[in-house]
mmCIF file of C-alpha atoms in Angstrom:
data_model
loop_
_atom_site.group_PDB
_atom_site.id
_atom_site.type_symbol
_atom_site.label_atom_id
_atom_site.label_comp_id
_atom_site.label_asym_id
_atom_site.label_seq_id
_atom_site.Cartn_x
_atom_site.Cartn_y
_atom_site.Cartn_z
ATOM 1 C CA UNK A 5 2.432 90.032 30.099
ATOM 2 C CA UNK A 6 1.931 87.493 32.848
ATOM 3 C CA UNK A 7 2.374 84.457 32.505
ATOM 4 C CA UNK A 8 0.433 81.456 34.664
ATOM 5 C CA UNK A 9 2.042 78.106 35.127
ATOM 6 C CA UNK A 10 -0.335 75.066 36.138
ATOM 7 C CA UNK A 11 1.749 73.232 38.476
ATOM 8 C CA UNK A 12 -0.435 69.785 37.259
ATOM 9 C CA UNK A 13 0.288 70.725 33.396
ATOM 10 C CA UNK A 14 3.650 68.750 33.271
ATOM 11 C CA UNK A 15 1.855 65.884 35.163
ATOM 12 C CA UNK A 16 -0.727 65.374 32.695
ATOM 13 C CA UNK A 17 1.574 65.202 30.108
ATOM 14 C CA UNK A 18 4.051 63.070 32.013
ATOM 15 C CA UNK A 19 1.077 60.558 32.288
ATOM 16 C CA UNK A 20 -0.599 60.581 29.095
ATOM 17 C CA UNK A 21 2.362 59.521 27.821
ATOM 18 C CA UNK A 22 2.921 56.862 29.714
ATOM 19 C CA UNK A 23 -0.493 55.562 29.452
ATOM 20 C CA UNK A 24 0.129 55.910 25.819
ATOM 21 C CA UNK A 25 2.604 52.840 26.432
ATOM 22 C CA UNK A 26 1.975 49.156 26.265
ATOM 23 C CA UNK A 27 1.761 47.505 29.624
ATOM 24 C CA UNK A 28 3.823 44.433 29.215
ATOM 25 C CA UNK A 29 1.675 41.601 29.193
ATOM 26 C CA UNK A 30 2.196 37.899 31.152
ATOM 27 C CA UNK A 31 3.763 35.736 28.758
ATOM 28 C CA UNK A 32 1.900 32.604 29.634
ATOM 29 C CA UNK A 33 -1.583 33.755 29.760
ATOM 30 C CA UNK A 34 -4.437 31.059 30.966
ATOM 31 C CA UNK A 35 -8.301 30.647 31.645
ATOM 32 C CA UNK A 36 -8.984 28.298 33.967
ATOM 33 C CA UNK A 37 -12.279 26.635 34.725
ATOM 34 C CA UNK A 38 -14.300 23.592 35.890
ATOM 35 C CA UNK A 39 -16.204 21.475 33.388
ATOM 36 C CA UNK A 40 -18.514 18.837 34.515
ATOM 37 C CA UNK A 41 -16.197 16.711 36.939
ATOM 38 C CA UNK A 42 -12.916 18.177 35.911
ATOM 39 C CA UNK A 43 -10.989 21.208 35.694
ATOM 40 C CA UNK A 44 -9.569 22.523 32.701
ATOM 41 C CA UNK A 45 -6.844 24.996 32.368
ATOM 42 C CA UNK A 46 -6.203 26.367 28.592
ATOM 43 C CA UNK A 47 -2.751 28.177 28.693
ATOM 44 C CA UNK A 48 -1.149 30.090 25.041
ATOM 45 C CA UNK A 49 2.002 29.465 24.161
ATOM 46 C CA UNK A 50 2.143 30.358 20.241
ATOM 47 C CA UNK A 51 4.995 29.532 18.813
ATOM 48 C CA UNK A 52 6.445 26.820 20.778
ATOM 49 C CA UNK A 53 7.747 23.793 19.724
ATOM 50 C CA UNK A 54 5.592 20.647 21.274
ATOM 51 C CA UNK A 55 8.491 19.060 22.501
ATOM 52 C CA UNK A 56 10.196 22.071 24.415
ATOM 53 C CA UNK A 57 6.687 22.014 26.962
ATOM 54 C CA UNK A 58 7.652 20.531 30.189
ATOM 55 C CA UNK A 59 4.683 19.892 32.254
ATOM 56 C CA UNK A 60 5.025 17.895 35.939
ATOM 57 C CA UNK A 61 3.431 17.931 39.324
ATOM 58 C CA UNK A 62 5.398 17.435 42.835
ATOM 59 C CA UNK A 63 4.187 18.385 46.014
ATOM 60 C CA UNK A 64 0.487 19.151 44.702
ATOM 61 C CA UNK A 65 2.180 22.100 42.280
ATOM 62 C CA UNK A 66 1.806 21.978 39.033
ATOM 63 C CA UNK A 67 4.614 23.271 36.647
ATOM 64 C CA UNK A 68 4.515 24.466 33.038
ATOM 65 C CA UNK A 69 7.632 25.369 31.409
ATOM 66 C CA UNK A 70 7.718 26.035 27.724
ATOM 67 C CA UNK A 71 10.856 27.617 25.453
ATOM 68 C CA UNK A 72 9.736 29.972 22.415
ATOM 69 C CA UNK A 73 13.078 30.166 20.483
ATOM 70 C CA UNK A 74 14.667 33.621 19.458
ATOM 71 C CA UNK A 75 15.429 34.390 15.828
ATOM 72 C CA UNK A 76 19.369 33.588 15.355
ATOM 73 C CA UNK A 77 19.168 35.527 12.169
ATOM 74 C CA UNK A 78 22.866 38.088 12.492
ATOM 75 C CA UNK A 79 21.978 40.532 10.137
ATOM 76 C CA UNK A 80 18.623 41.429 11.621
ATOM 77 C CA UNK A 81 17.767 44.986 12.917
ATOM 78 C CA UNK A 82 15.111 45.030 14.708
ATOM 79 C CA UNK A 83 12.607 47.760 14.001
ATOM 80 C CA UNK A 84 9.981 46.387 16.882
ATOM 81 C CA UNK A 85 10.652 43.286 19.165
ATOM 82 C CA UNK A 86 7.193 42.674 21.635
ATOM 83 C CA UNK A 87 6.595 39.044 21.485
ATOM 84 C CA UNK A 88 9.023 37.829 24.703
ATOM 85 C CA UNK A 89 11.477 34.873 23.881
ATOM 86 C CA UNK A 90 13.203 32.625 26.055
ATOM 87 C CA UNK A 91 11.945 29.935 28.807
ATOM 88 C CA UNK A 92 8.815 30.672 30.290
ATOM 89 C CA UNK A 93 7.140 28.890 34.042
ATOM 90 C CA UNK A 94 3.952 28.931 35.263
ATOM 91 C CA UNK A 95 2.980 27.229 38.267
ATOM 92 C CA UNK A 96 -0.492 26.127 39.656
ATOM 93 C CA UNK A 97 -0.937 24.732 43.223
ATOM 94 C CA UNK A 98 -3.481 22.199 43.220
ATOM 95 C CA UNK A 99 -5.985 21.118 46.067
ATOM 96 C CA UNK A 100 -6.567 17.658 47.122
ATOM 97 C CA UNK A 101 -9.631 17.553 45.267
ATOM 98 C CA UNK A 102 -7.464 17.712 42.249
ATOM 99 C CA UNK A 103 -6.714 13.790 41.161
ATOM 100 C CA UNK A 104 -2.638 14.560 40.624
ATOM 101 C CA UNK A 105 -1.865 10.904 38.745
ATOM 102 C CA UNK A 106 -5.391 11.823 36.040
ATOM 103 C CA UNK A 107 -3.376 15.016 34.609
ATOM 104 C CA UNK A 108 -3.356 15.153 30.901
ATOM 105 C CA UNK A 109 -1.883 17.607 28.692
ATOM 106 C CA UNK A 110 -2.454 18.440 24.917
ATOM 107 C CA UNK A 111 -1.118 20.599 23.128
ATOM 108 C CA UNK A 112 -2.856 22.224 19.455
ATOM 109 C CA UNK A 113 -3.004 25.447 17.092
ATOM 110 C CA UNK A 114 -0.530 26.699 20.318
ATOM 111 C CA UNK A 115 -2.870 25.966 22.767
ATOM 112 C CA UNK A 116 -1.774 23.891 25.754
ATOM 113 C CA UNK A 117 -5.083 22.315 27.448
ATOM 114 C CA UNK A 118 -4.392 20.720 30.793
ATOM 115 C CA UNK A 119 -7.402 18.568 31.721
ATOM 116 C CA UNK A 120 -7.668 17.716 35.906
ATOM 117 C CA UNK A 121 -10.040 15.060 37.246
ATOM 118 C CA UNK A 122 -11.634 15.760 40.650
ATOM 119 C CA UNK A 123 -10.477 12.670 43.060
ATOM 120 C CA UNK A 124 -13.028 10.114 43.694
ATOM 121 C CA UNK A 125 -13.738 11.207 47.058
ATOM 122 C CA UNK A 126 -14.062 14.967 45.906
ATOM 123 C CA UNK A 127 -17.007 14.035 43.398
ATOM 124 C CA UNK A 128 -20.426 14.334 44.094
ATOM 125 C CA UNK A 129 -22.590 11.290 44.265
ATOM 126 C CA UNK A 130 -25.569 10.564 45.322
ATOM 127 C CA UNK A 131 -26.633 8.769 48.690
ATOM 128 C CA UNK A 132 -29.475 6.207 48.609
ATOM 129 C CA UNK A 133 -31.493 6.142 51.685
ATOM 130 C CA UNK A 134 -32.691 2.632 52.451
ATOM 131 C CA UNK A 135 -36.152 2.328 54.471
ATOM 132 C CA UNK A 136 -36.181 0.223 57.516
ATOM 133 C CA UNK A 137 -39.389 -2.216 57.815
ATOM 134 C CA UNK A 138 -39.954 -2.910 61.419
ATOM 135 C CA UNK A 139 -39.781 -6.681 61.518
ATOM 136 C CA UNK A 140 -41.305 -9.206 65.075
ATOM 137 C CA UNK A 141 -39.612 -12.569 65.547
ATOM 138 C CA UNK A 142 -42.612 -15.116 66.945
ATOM 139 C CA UNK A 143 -41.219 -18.254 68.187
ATOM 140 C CA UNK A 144 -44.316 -21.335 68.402
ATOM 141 C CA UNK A 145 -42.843 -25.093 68.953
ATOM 142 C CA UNK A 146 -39.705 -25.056 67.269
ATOM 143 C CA UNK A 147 -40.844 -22.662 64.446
ATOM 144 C CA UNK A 148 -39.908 -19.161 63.761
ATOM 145 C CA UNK A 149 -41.856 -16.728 61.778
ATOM 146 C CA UNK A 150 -41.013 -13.161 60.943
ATOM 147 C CA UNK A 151 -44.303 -10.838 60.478
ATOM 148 C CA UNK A 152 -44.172 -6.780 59.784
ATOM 149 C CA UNK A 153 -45.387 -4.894 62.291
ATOM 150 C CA UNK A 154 -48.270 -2.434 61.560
ATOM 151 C CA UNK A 155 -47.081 1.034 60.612
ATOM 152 C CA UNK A 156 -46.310 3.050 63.699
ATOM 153 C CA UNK A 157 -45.758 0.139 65.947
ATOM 154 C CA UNK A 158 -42.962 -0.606 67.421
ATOM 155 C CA UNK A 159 -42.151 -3.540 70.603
#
C-alpha cells in the first residue's frame, strides 16, 4: 500500500484554523466624517463611565482617553473574557482647517460624538463681484458734474 502525503495538507489545516479565530478588534473604534461646515467624529466606548473620558487637544492632536473598569469580583472564573478592559487612547491630528478652541464632546447610550468646526478662514463663502460704472469729471465755472460714460467708452 502506498501511501501519498500532500506536502500543502498540514498547511491548510494550520490555516483554517487560524482563520477560524477572532481577529482582535481596535478597542476604540470611530467613523469619522464631515457634516455641513463641521467634522464629526463618533467614537464607541460602551461601558465607560462619563467621567473617566479625557478628551484635550495640544499641538493640533487631538487625544481621547477613556477607562472601562475590570470586574473586581474574586471568585470569578472566567469561562470567556473578549471585551478589553483597562485605559484606552486614541489620537487624531487635526489640520488647520480644524477650529481647535470650537471642539465639543458628548457623550450618550456609549457613544462619544466629537463635533469640529472648520476655522473661519477654511469655510467657504461666497465672493460678490461689484461692477465698475465708468464715471467723467466735467469741470464748467466753478461747478463739477459727474456724468456716465456710454457703454464701451472709456477717456
Amino acid at each position: 500500500m502506498i501511501l501519498r502525503t500532500d506536502p500543502f495538507r498540514e498547511l491548510d489545516r494550520w490555516l483554517d484554523t487560524a482563520m477560524r479565530q477572532v481577529p482582535a478588534a481596535s478597542p476604540v473604534p470611530m467613523d469619522l466624517y464631515r457634516q455641513g461646515d463641521r467634522f464629526v467624529a463618533r467614537i464607541d466606548l460602551p461601558g465607560v463611565r462619563p467621567e473617566s473620558i479625557d478628551v484635550d487637544v495640544e499641538d493640533r492632536t487631538l487625544t481621547i482617553r477613556a477607562e472601562r473598569a475590570t470586574m473586581a469580583d474574586e471568585d470569578v472564573q472566567w469561562l470567556s473574557r473578549e471585551r478589553p478592559v483597562g485605559t484606552f487612547a486614541r489620537q487624531l491630528t487635526l489640520g488647520q482647517h480644524v477650529d481647535v478652541e470650537g471642539v465639543d464632546a458628548a457623550y450618550s447610550d456609549g457613544v462619544l460624538t466629537l463635533t469640529l468646526p472648520l476655522a473661519e478662514e477654511a469655510r467657504p463663502r461666497k465672493i460678490a463681484v461689484a461692477r465698475e460704472e465708468s464715471h467723467r469729471t466735467i469741470e464748467q465755472g466753478g461747478h463739477r458734474t459727474i456724468e456716465q460714460e456710454p457703454s464701451g467708452a472709456s477717456s
